[in-house]
Amino acid sequence: MKIHYQPSELQIDVEPQKAIIEATPHKPIVNYQPGKVNIDMLQYPELKIEVDETGQNGDKV
């Protein structure tokens, strides 16, 4: 099979155009019930550390 081709220069003609945007703005659809928010602290942070003051042999240090 033989293939023969003759390369040539690429020519691209481009004409810039402005974008055509057809949009219809609408008001947002929002459903809500007025009310209020109550925030209460259920548990305050607390840290307890207990230290055993006995040595390796069980003797008081």
mmCIF file of C-alpha atoms in Angstrom:
data_model
loop_
_atom_site.group_PDB
_atom_site.id
_atom_site.type_symbol
_atom_site.label_atom_id
_atom_site.label_comp_id
_atom_site.label_asym_id
_atom_site.label_seq_id
_atom_site.Cartn_x
_atom_site.Cartn_y
_atom_site.Cartn_z
ATOM 1 C CA MET A 1 0.000 0.000 0.000
ATOM 2 C CA LYS A 2 1.434 3.349 -0.995
ATOM 3 C CA ILE A 3 0.296 6.621 0.492
ATOM 4 C CA HIS A 4 1.259 9.962 -0.974
ATOM 5 C CA TYR A 5 0.370 13.377 0.402
ATOM 6 C CA GLN A 6 1.518 16.911 -0.166
ATOM 7 C CA PRO A 7 1.765 19.085 2.986
ATOM 8 C CA SER A 8 0.417 22.622 2.804
ATOM 9 C CA GLU A 9 0.098 25.597 5.146
ATOM 10 C CA LEU A 10 -2.846 25.681 7.511
ATOM 11 C CA GLN A 11 -5.058 28.732 7.071
ATOM 12 C CA ILE A 12 -7.719 29.572 9.655
ATOM 13 C CA ASP A 13 -9.893 32.663 9.240
ATOM 14 C CA VAL A 14 -11.504 33.837 12.488
ATOM 15 C CA GLU A 15 -13.801 36.801 13.018
ATOM 16 C CA PRO A 16 -14.281 37.658 16.718
ATOM 17 C CA GLN A 17 -17.891 38.290 17.711
ATOM 18 C CA LYS A 18 -19.533 39.565 20.887
ATOM 19 C CA ALA A 19 -21.328 36.993 23.028
ATOM 20 C CA ILE A 20 -25.101 36.909 22.709
ATOM 21 C CA ILE A 21 -26.648 36.251 26.126
ATOM 22 C CA GLU A 22 -30.403 36.010 26.428
ATOM 23 C CA ALA A 23 -31.284 35.822 30.124
ATOM 24 C CA THR A 24 -34.384 36.705 32.100
ATOM 25 C CA PRO A 25 -33.663 37.616 35.740
ATOM 26 C CA HIS A 26 -36.095 36.286 38.339
ATOM 27 C CA LYS A 27 -36.535 37.064 42.014
ATOM 28 C CA PRO A 28 -35.393 34.197 44.266
ATOM 29 C CA ILE A 29 -38.079 31.915 45.698
ATOM 30 C CA VAL A 30 -37.523 31.771 49.457
ATOM 31 C CA ASN A 31 -39.754 30.032 51.998
ATOM 32 C CA TYR A 32 -39.065 30.653 55.676
ATOM 33 C CA GLN A 33 -40.804 30.980 59.004
ATOM 34 C CA PRO A 34 -39.709 33.805 61.270
ATOM 35 C CA GLY A 35 -38.489 32.710 64.663
ATOM 36 C CA LYS A 36 -35.535 32.933 67.007
ATOM 37 C CA VAL A 37 -32.594 30.785 67.995
ATOM 38 C CA ASN A 38 -31.750 29.913 71.596
ATOM 39 C CA ILE A 39 -28.219 28.738 72.290
ATOM 40 C CA ASP A 40 -27.482 27.097 75.646
ATOM 41 C CA MET A 41 -24.264 25.486 76.875
ATOM 42 C CA LEU A 42 -25.141 21.863 77.691
ATOM 43 C CA GLN A 43 -21.742 21.065 79.224
ATOM 44 C CA TYR A 44 -18.877 23.353 80.177
ATOM 45 C CA PRO A 45 -15.312 22.167 79.549
ATOM 46 C CA GLU A 46 -13.667 20.437 82.483
ATOM 47 C CA LEU A 47 -10.383 18.590 82.984
ATOM 48 C CA LYS A 48 -9.517 16.462 86.021
ATOM 49 C CA ILE A 49 -6.036 15.022 86.560
ATOM 50 C CA GLU A 50 -5.350 12.626 89.424
ATOM 51 C CA VAL A 51 -1.774 11.824 90.431
ATOM 52 C CA ASP A 52 -0.778 8.699 92.332
ATOM 53 C CA GLU A 53 2.158 9.678 94.531
ATOM 54 C CA THR A 54 3.546 6.184 95.099
ATOM 55 C CA GLY A 55 6.915 5.101 93.678
ATOM 56 C CA GLN A 56 7.744 1.997 91.681
ATOM 57 C CA ASN A 57 7.834 -0.192 94.805
ATOM 58 C CA GLY A 58 4.580 1.197 96.179
ATOM 59 C CA ASP A 59 6.413 3.461 98.638
ATOM 60 C CA LYS A 60 5.223 7.019 99.203
ATOM 61 C CA VAL A 61 7.475 9.530 97.465
#
